[in-house]
Amino acid sequence: MKRILPRVQGTKGPEGDLDRGRPEVERLSPGAVAPGPGSRNVPPAPGRTDSIIVGVAGLEAVLKVREARSFSACLTTPLATGGSRNVSPRTRGREARSVSACLTTPLATGGSRSVLPAPGPRSASDCLTTPLVIGGSRSVPPRTRGREARSAAPASRRHWQPAAAVVCRPHPAFTLVELLVVIAIIGMLVGLLLPAVQQAREAARQMQCNNQLRQMALACLNHESQLRKFPSAGWTWTFMGDPDRGLGRTQPGGWSFSILPFIEQNAMYMYGSNNLPDTPDKTKLTEVLQMPLPIFYCPSRRTAKTYPGANDSLVNGTSSALKEGGVAYVAKMDYAANYGGYSSNPGDIRYHPSDYTQANTYQKNNSWPTQKANGVIFSCSETRVGEIRDGLTNTYLVGEKYHNSDTYETNGSSNDDNGAYIGADRDNCRCTKVASDTVPMQDRSGYGNDDYRFGSCHAGGFGMAMCDGSVHRVVYSIDSKVHYCLGVRNDGARYTDGTNVQVRLPD
């Protein structure tokens, strides 16, 4: 038997089939035994006369040489079976952390091998000896030994075990107590927020009310600019507006009817026209009395619609046409003109025509009492700007009127029972006389069904438009003498008893 030891030089062996740097192995004749304790006999394959006896050291050397970066970087590590193998410094450092930690495991073919413990700083005592099926034993770390012991358990000891039951935890949710607490908190917040919301809404409505007053004041100023006189309050409450009678002292309708062309309601103003100044179209004029306009309604008091009223003695209209189920329904208004400092009915403080024929001969200087007719808009008035001696800024023109809150929707008040477009009456004119029934007041229940006072449903004060078109909020506690002087156009800021009054309104 001829034997060739492994060579690591670059020269070729007799077979010449190995690359440079790879050790050559020796061909042995059949049945030969490789020297050394680490070799084993390989039975000859059928039809062949020889077999290759491969040494353990040779195979390990071949595999490790492939991983080496260079031949010079390989270090020689002795094997337990004899011989040596070449490994890189990194591999050698990983496997041989501690030589004392490696235990020798004998093989069935003879010899032994070294088994390293599991990675990590463990001692040799941590390695346990595990017998092999082929005989002998080996040392393995406890973790590896536990896994192999379970896999090597006899089949008789194995039995099926069901998977662990999956416990589904319910999704988190509110309990009944938590829900009630949240509802209670929300209710408290809403209760705290509701007054603020109501206050904001009331402020918006009050602003709208002021804007409507300003629109009416501008309409009156446009009327004066075009006709050189402020609109008239009409004749009396038994007459309603007639477009064929023109504007001024000859117009039987109230001041609200006279300003319709100046608030973009000319079509409504001309609705009852028949081009006959002395013959009214009673049917159409009565229909106009049932046409409500939002500008004449305070948004905080009531909506724009028809309400139960009286108007049962119309001269130029048909009172029966207003009734539905025995009740007359008319369009009303929440604003009134200033007719001065006298508390008599505005239709009675001055002479007014009783029919169309008499109105044709009426003159401005006929029965004009200075003491009674000292406002701006009153029965058959034709007040000019020059006649307002106290100044346009210091004289009332139009404002909010007082009304009993119980009769907003009914006909229970004599100062709110007629239509919006009738002649001079307490429904559309108020005064500033110093008296118990003329002091400004906020609307209240069960009080003042026949008063002449200004007022409103707003808290704190009522709105008044001055003759210059400005709008002010006047407090209910205003001094009665100041209030009187603001209503009289030519008193020189002096009360009737001679007391000088300082007239001053907030900006």
Coordinates of C-alpha atoms in Angstrom, one line a residue:
M1 CA 0.0 0.0 0.0
K2 CA 1.3 3.3 -1.0
R3 CA 0.3 6.4 0.9
I4 CA 0.7 10.1 0.1
L5 CA 0.2 12.5 2.9
P6 CA -1.8 15.7 2.4
R7 CA 0.2 18.5 0.9
V8 CA -0.5 22.1 1.2
Q9 CA 2.1 23.3 -1.4
G10 CA 1.0 24.4 -4.8
T11 CA 2.5 21.4 -6.6
K12 CA 0.3 18.8 -8.2
G13 CA 0.1 15.3 -7.0
P14 CA 0.1 12.2 -9.2
E15 CA -3.5 12.7 -10.2
G16 CA -3.1 16.4 -10.9
D17 CA -6.7 17.3 -10.4
L18 CA -6.4 19.6 -7.4
D19 CA -6.1 23.4 -7.5
R20 CA -3.2 25.3 -6.1
G21 CA -3.3 25.5 -2.4
R22 CA -5.6 22.6 -1.9
P23 CA -4.2 19.4 -0.2
E24 CA -4.0 16.3 -2.3
V25 CA -5.3 13.1 -0.9
E26 CA -3.8 9.7 -1.4
R27 CA -5.4 6.8 -3.3
L28 CA -5.2 3.6 -1.4
S29 CA -5.8 0.1 -2.6
P30 CA -8.9 -1.7 -1.6
G31 CA -9.1 -2.8 2.0
A32 CA -6.3 -0.5 3.1
V33 CA -6.5 1.2 6.4
A34 CA -5.6 4.8 6.6
P35 CA -3.1 5.4 9.3
G36 CA -4.2 7.4 12.3
P37 CA -7.0 7.1 14.7
G38 CA -9.2 9.5 12.7
S39 CA -9.5 7.5 9.5
R40 CA -12.2 5.0 8.5
N41 CA -12.6 2.2 6.0
V42 CA -14.9 2.8 3.0
P43 CA -16.2 -0.4 1.4
P44 CA -15.4 -0.5 -2.3
A45 CA -18.1 0.4 -4.7
P46 CA -19.4 -2.2 -7.1
G47 CA -17.4 -2.4 -10.2
R48 CA -14.5 -0.5 -8.8
T49 CA -11.2 -1.8 -7.6
D50 CA -10.4 0.9 -5.3
S51 CA -12.0 3.4 -2.9
I52 CA -11.0 6.6 -1.5
I53 CA -10.1 6.8 2.1
V54 CA -10.6 10.3 3.2
G55 CA -9.2 11.4 6.5
V56 CA -11.3 13.6 8.7
A57 CA -8.4 16.0 9.0
G58 CA -8.2 16.3 5.2
L59 CA -11.8 17.1 4.6
E60 CA -11.9 19.7 7.4
A61 CA -8.8 21.3 6.0
V62 CA -10.4 21.5 2.5
L63 CA -13.5 23.2 3.8
K64 CA -11.8 25.6 6.1
V65 CA -9.3 26.6 3.4
R66 CA -12.2 27.9 1.2
E67 CA -13.2 30.3 4.0
A68 CA -9.7 31.6 4.6
R69 CA -8.9 35.0 3.0
S70 CA -5.4 34.0 2.4
F71 CA -3.0 31.2 3.1
S72 CA -0.9 33.3 5.3
A73 CA -3.9 34.3 7.4
C74 CA -4.8 30.8 8.3
L75 CA -3.8 29.4 11.6
T76 CA -3.3 25.8 12.5
T77 CA -5.6 24.3 15.0
P78 CA -4.9 20.7 16.3
L79 CA -7.7 18.3 16.0
A80 CA -8.8 15.8 18.7
T81 CA -8.3 13.0 16.2
G82 CA -4.8 14.0 15.3
G83 CA -3.5 16.2 12.6
S84 CA -4.5 19.8 12.2
R85 CA -6.7 22.1 10.2
N86 CA -6.3 25.6 9.0
V87 CA -8.8 28.2 10.1
S88 CA -8.9 32.0 10.0
P89 CA -8.2 34.0 13.0
R90 CA -11.9 35.2 13.3
T91 CA -13.2 31.6 13.1
R92 CA -10.5 30.4 15.4
G93 CA -11.4 33.1 17.9
R94 CA -15.1 32.2 17.8
E95 CA -14.7 28.5 18.2
A96 CA -11.9 28.5 20.7
R97 CA -12.9 31.1 23.3
S98 CA -11.7 28.8 26.0
V99 CA -9.9 25.5 25.4
S100 CA -10.9 24.4 28.8
A101 CA -14.5 24.8 27.9
C102 CA -14.3 22.2 25.1
L103 CA -14.9 18.6 26.1
T104 CA -13.8 15.7 24.1
T105 CA -16.5 13.4 22.6
P106 CA -15.4 10.0 21.5
L107 CA -16.7 8.8 18.1
A108 CA -18.0 5.3 17.3
T109 CA -15.2 4.8 14.8
G110 CA -12.6 5.5 17.4
G111 CA -11.0 8.8 18.3
S112 CA -12.9 11.7 19.6
R113 CA -13.9 15.3 18.7
S114 CA -14.1 18.5 20.6
V115 CA -17.5 20.1 21.0
L116 CA -17.7 23.8 21.9
P117 CA -20.4 25.1 24.2
A118 CA -23.1 27.5 23.0
P119 CA -22.0 31.0 22.2
G120 CA -21.5 33.1 25.2
P121 CA -19.2 33.2 28.3
R122 CA -20.0 29.8 29.7
S123 CA -17.8 27.5 31.7
A124 CA -17.1 23.8 31.0
S125 CA -19.4 22.8 33.8
D126 CA -22.3 24.1 31.7
C127 CA -21.7 21.5 29.0
L128 CA -23.6 18.2 29.6
T129 CA -22.7 14.9 28.1
T130 CA -25.3 13.5 25.7
P131 CA -25.0 9.9 24.4
L132 CA -25.1 9.3 20.7
V133 CA -27.1 6.7 18.9
I134 CA -24.0 5.4 17.2
G135 CA -22.3 5.1 20.5
G136 CA -20.2 7.3 22.6
S137 CA -21.3 10.6 23.8
R138 CA -20.9 14.3 23.1
S139 CA -21.0 17.5 25.2
V140 CA -23.7 20.0 24.4
P141 CA -25.0 23.1 26.1
P142 CA -28.1 22.8 28.2
R143 CA -30.3 24.7 25.7
T144 CA -29.3 22.5 22.8
R145 CA -29.5 19.4 25.0
G146 CA -33.1 20.3 26.0
R147 CA -34.2 20.6 22.4
E148 CA -32.6 17.4 21.3
A149 CA -33.9 15.5 24.3
R150 CA -37.5 16.5 23.5
S151 CA -37.0 15.5 19.8
A152 CA -35.4 12.1 20.9
A153 CA -38.3 11.2 23.2
P154 CA -39.8 7.8 22.5
A155 CA -42.9 7.8 20.3
S156 CA -44.9 6.1 23.1
R157 CA -44.4 9.1 25.3
R158 CA -45.5 11.5 22.6
H159 CA -49.2 12.5 22.6
W160 CA -51.2 15.2 20.9
Q161 CA -51.7 18.3 22.9
P162 CA -54.3 20.9 21.9
A163 CA -53.2 24.4 21.3
A164 CA -53.6 26.9 24.1
A165 CA -57.1 28.4 24.1
V166 CA -57.2 31.9 22.7
V167 CA -58.8 34.3 25.1
C168 CA -60.5 37.3 23.3
R169 CA -60.5 40.3 25.5
P170 CA -63.5 42.6 24.9
H171 CA -62.9 46.0 23.5
P172 CA -62.9 48.8 26.1
A173 CA -66.3 50.6 26.3
F174 CA -68.1 53.0 28.6
T175 CA -70.0 51.7 31.5
L176 CA -73.4 52.9 32.4
V177 CA -72.1 55.0 35.2
E178 CA -69.5 56.6 33.0
L179 CA -72.1 57.4 30.3
L180 CA -74.4 59.0 32.9
V181 CA -71.5 61.1 34.2
V182 CA -70.6 62.3 30.7
I183 CA -74.3 63.2 29.9
A184 CA -74.5 65.1 33.2
I185 CA -71.3 67.0 32.3
I186 CA -72.6 67.8 28.9
G187 CA -75.9 69.0 30.3
M188 CA -74.1 71.3 32.7
L189 CA -72.0 72.8 29.9
V190 CA -75.0 73.3 27.8
G191 CA -76.7 75.0 30.7
L192 CA -73.8 77.4 31.1
L193 CA -73.5 78.0 27.4
L194 CA -77.2 78.6 26.7
P195 CA -77.4 82.0 28.3
A196 CA -74.4 83.2 26.4
V197 CA -75.9 81.9 23.1
Q198 CA -79.2 83.6 23.9
Q199 CA -77.5 86.9 24.7
A200 CA -75.5 86.7 21.5
R201 CA -78.8 86.1 19.5
E202 CA -80.5 89.0 21.3
A203 CA -77.6 91.3 20.5
A204 CA -77.9 90.3 16.8
R205 CA -81.7 91.0 16.9
Q206 CA -81.1 94.4 18.6
M207 CA -78.6 95.3 15.9
Q208 CA -81.1 94.4 13.2
C209 CA -83.7 96.5 15.0
N210 CA -81.4 99.5 15.0
N211 CA -80.7 98.9 11.3
Q212 CA -84.4 99.0 10.5
L213 CA -84.8 102.2 12.5
R214 CA -82.0 103.7 10.4
Q215 CA -83.6 102.6 7.2
M216 CA -86.8 104.3 8.2
A217 CA -85.0 107.5 9.2
L218 CA -83.2 107.6 5.9
A219 CA -86.5 107.2 4.1
C220 CA -87.9 110.1 6.0
L221 CA -84.8 112.2 5.1
N222 CA -85.1 111.2 1.4
H223 CA -88.8 112.3 1.6
E224 CA -87.8 115.6 3.0
S225 CA -85.0 116.0 0.4
Q226 CA -87.4 115.4 -2.4
L227 CA -90.5 117.2 -1.2
R228 CA -88.9 119.7 1.2
K229 CA -90.9 118.3 4.2
F230 CA -90.9 115.3 6.4
P231 CA -93.7 112.8 5.9
S232 CA -97.1 113.4 7.4
A233 CA -98.8 111.2 10.0
G234 CA -102.0 111.2 7.9
W235 CA -105.4 112.3 8.9
T236 CA -106.7 109.9 11.5
W237 CA -107.1 106.2 12.2
T238 CA -110.3 105.9 10.1
F239 CA -108.4 106.6 6.9
M240 CA -105.7 104.5 5.2
G241 CA -103.1 105.3 2.5
D242 CA -104.2 106.3 -1.0
P243 CA -101.4 106.7 -3.6
D244 CA -103.5 109.0 -5.8
R245 CA -103.6 111.6 -3.0
G246 CA -99.9 112.2 -3.2
L247 CA -97.7 113.0 -0.2
G248 CA -97.9 115.6 2.6
R249 CA -101.0 117.1 4.2
T250 CA -103.3 115.7 1.5
Q251 CA -102.3 112.1 2.1
P252 CA -104.8 110.3 4.4
G253 CA -102.5 107.4 5.2
G254 CA -99.8 107.3 7.9
W255 CA -96.1 108.1 7.7
S256 CA -95.3 104.4 7.2
F257 CA -97.3 104.5 4.0
S258 CA -95.7 107.7 2.8
I259 CA -92.2 106.3 3.0
L260 CA -92.9 103.1 1.0
P261 CA -91.5 104.5 -2.2
F262 CA -88.2 105.3 -0.3
I263 CA -87.7 101.8 1.1
E264 CA -88.0 100.1 -2.3
Q265 CA -91.7 99.3 -1.9
N266 CA -93.1 101.5 -4.7
A267 CA -95.1 98.6 -6.2
M268 CA -96.9 98.2 -2.9
Y269 CA -97.4 101.9 -2.6
M270 CA -99.0 102.1 -6.1
Y271 CA -101.1 98.9 -5.6
G272 CA -104.4 100.8 -4.8
S273 CA -104.0 103.4 -7.5
N274 CA -106.9 104.1 -9.9
N275 CA -105.8 107.6 -11.0
L276 CA -108.9 109.1 -9.4
P277 CA -107.7 111.3 -6.5
D278 CA -111.2 111.9 -5.2
T279 CA -112.5 108.3 -5.6
P280 CA -110.6 105.7 -3.7
D281 CA -110.4 102.0 -4.8
K282 CA -111.6 100.6 -1.5
T283 CA -111.0 97.0 -2.4
K284 CA -107.4 97.3 -3.3
L285 CA -106.7 99.8 -0.5
T286 CA -108.1 97.3 2.0
E287 CA -105.8 94.6 0.6
V288 CA -102.8 96.8 1.2
L289 CA -103.7 96.9 4.8
Q290 CA -103.1 93.2 5.0
M291 CA -99.6 93.3 3.5
P292 CA -97.0 93.0 6.3
L293 CA -93.4 94.2 5.8
P294 CA -90.5 92.9 8.0
I295 CA -89.0 96.3 8.3
F296 CA -91.9 97.4 10.5
Y297 CA -91.6 94.5 13.0
C298 CA -89.1 94.2 15.8
P299 CA -87.3 90.9 15.4
S300 CA -87.3 90.3 19.2
R301 CA -91.0 91.0 19.6
R302 CA -92.9 89.2 16.8
T303 CA -92.7 88.0 13.2
A304 CA -93.9 89.8 10.1
K305 CA -97.5 88.5 9.6
T306 CA -101.1 89.7 10.0
Y307 CA -102.5 89.9 13.5
P308 CA -106.0 90.4 15.0
G309 CA -107.1 94.1 14.9
A310 CA -110.0 96.5 14.8
N311 CA -110.2 98.8 11.8
D312 CA -114.0 98.5 11.7
S313 CA -114.8 102.1 10.7
L314 CA -112.7 102.7 7.6
V315 CA -113.8 105.6 5.4
N316 CA -111.8 104.9 2.3
G317 CA -111.7 101.1 2.7
T318 CA -113.9 98.1 3.4
S319 CA -113.7 96.9 7.0
S320 CA -115.6 93.7 6.4
A321 CA -113.0 92.6 3.9
L322 CA -110.5 92.4 6.7
K323 CA -112.4 89.8 8.7
E324 CA -111.9 86.1 8.8
G325 CA -114.3 84.3 11.1
G326 CA -115.6 87.5 12.5
V327 CA -112.0 88.8 13.4
A328 CA -110.3 91.5 11.4
Y329 CA -106.6 90.7 10.5
V330 CA -104.3 93.5 9.6
A331 CA -100.5 94.1 9.3
K332 CA -99.2 95.9 12.3
M333 CA -95.9 97.7 13.2
D334 CA -93.7 98.0 16.2
Y335 CA -92.3 101.6 15.6
A336 CA -93.8 105.0 16.1
A337 CA -93.1 108.6 15.0
N338 CA -92.5 111.4 17.4
Y339 CA -95.4 113.9 17.5
G340 CA -94.2 116.1 20.4
G341 CA -94.8 116.7 24.0
Y342 CA -98.5 116.6 24.2
S343 CA -100.3 113.3 25.3
S344 CA -103.6 113.7 23.5
N345 CA -104.4 111.4 20.6
P346 CA -102.1 112.4 17.7
G347 CA -105.2 112.6 15.4
D348 CA -106.9 115.1 17.7
I349 CA -104.1 117.6 18.4
R350 CA -104.8 119.3 15.2
Y351 CA -107.6 119.7 12.7
H352 CA -107.8 117.1 10.0
P353 CA -110.1 116.6 7.0
S354 CA -113.1 114.3 7.3
D355 CA -113.3 113.4 3.6
Y356 CA -111.5 113.9 0.3
T357 CA -113.4 117.1 -0.6
Q358 CA -112.5 118.9 2.6
A359 CA -108.9 117.9 2.3
N360 CA -108.7 119.8 -1.1
T361 CA -109.2 123.1 0.7
Y362 CA -107.0 122.4 3.7
Q363 CA -104.1 124.7 4.4
K364 CA -101.0 124.3 6.6
N365 CA -101.7 127.4 8.7
N366 CA -105.2 126.3 9.6
S367 CA -105.5 125.4 13.3
W368 CA -101.8 124.9 14.0
P369 CA -101.6 125.0 17.8
T370 CA -98.0 125.7 18.8
Q371 CA -98.2 124.0 22.2
K372 CA -99.8 120.7 20.9
A373 CA -98.2 120.2 17.5
N374 CA -94.6 120.6 18.6
G375 CA -93.2 117.4 17.3
V376 CA -92.0 116.4 13.9
I377 CA -94.6 114.0 12.5
F378 CA -98.2 114.4 13.4
S379 CA -101.7 114.8 11.8
C380 CA -101.5 116.6 8.5
S381 CA -97.9 117.7 9.2
E382 CA -95.5 119.3 6.7
T383 CA -92.5 119.9 9.0
R384 CA -89.5 121.3 7.3
V385 CA -85.8 121.0 8.4
G386 CA -85.7 124.7 9.2
E387 CA -88.6 124.4 11.7
I388 CA -86.5 122.0 13.9
R389 CA -84.9 124.8 16.0
D390 CA -83.2 122.5 18.5
G391 CA -81.2 120.8 15.8
L392 CA -81.6 117.5 13.9
T393 CA -79.2 115.7 16.2
N394 CA -81.2 116.6 19.3
T395 CA -84.7 115.8 18.1
Y396 CA -86.5 112.5 18.0
L397 CA -87.8 111.3 14.6
V398 CA -88.9 107.7 14.9
G399 CA -88.4 105.1 17.6
E400 CA -89.6 101.9 19.2
K401 CA -93.0 101.9 20.9
Y402 CA -94.1 100.3 24.1
H403 CA -96.4 97.4 24.0
N404 CA -98.1 95.1 26.5
S405 CA -96.4 91.7 26.1
D406 CA -99.7 89.9 26.7
T407 CA -101.2 91.3 23.5
Y408 CA -98.5 90.6 21.0
E409 CA -100.7 88.1 19.2
T410 CA -104.1 89.4 20.1
N411 CA -106.2 92.6 19.9
G412 CA -106.4 93.4 23.5
S413 CA -104.6 96.8 23.4
S414 CA -106.0 100.1 22.2
N415 CA -102.6 101.3 21.1
D416 CA -101.9 98.3 18.8
D417 CA -105.3 97.5 17.3
N418 CA -105.1 99.2 13.9
G419 CA -103.2 98.6 10.7
A420 CA -99.7 99.9 10.0
Y421 CA -100.7 102.2 7.1
I422 CA -103.6 104.1 8.7
G423 CA -103.6 107.8 9.6
A424 CA -102.4 109.4 12.9
D425 CA -103.1 107.3 15.9
R426 CA -101.3 105.9 19.0
D427 CA -100.6 102.8 16.9
N428 CA -98.0 104.7 14.9
C429 CA -97.2 107.9 16.8
R430 CA -96.0 108.5 20.4
C431 CA -95.2 111.5 22.6
T432 CA -92.7 112.5 25.2
K433 CA -94.8 114.5 27.7
V434 CA -93.8 114.3 31.3
A435 CA -96.6 112.0 32.7
S436 CA -97.1 108.6 34.2
D437 CA -98.3 107.2 31.0
T438 CA -95.5 108.5 28.8
V439 CA -92.4 107.4 30.7
P440 CA -90.3 105.0 28.5
M441 CA -90.6 101.4 29.7
Q442 CA -89.6 97.9 28.7
D443 CA -92.5 95.7 27.6
R444 CA -94.1 93.9 30.5
S445 CA -97.1 91.7 31.1
G446 CA -100.5 93.2 32.2
Y447 CA -99.4 96.8 32.1
G448 CA -100.2 99.8 29.8
N449 CA -102.7 98.9 27.2
D450 CA -103.5 102.5 26.2
D451 CA -100.2 104.3 26.8
Y452 CA -98.5 107.0 24.7
R453 CA -95.0 106.0 25.7
F454 CA -92.0 104.9 23.8
G455 CA -90.3 101.6 24.8
S456 CA -89.3 98.2 23.5
C457 CA -88.9 94.6 24.4
H458 CA -85.1 94.9 24.6
A459 CA -83.3 94.9 27.9
G460 CA -81.5 98.1 29.0
G461 CA -83.0 100.6 26.6
F462 CA -85.0 101.4 23.4
G463 CA -83.9 102.5 20.0
M464 CA -84.6 106.1 18.7
A465 CA -83.7 107.5 15.3
M466 CA -82.9 111.2 15.3
C467 CA -83.8 113.7 12.6
D468 CA -80.3 113.5 11.2
G469 CA -80.6 109.8 10.6
S470 CA -78.5 108.6 13.5
V471 CA -79.8 105.8 15.8
H472 CA -79.2 105.7 19.6
R473 CA -80.1 103.3 22.4
V474 CA -81.8 105.4 25.0
V475 CA -82.0 103.9 28.6
Y476 CA -85.3 103.5 30.2
S477 CA -84.1 105.6 33.2
I478 CA -83.6 108.7 31.1
D479 CA -84.6 111.9 32.8
S480 CA -88.2 112.8 32.0
K481 CA -87.4 116.4 31.2
V482 CA -84.5 115.4 28.9
H483 CA -86.8 113.0 27.2
Y484 CA -89.5 115.7 26.8
C485 CA -87.0 118.1 25.3
L486 CA -85.8 115.5 22.8
G487 CA -89.3 115.1 21.6
V488 CA -90.1 118.8 21.1
R489 CA -88.5 120.4 18.0
N490 CA -88.3 124.0 19.1
D491 CA -88.1 124.3 22.9
G492 CA -84.5 125.4 23.0
A493 CA -83.6 122.7 25.5
R494 CA -85.8 124.4 28.1
Y495 CA -88.6 122.6 29.9
T496 CA -92.1 124.1 30.2
D497 CA -91.4 125.5 33.7
G498 CA -88.4 127.4 32.5
T499 CA -85.8 124.8 33.6
N500 CA -82.8 124.6 31.3
V501 CA -82.2 121.0 30.2
Q502 CA -78.8 119.6 29.1
V503 CA -79.7 117.3 26.2
R504 CA -77.0 114.7 25.6
L505 CA -77.4 111.2 24.1
P506 CA -74.7 108.4 24.0
D507 CA -72.8 108.1 20.7

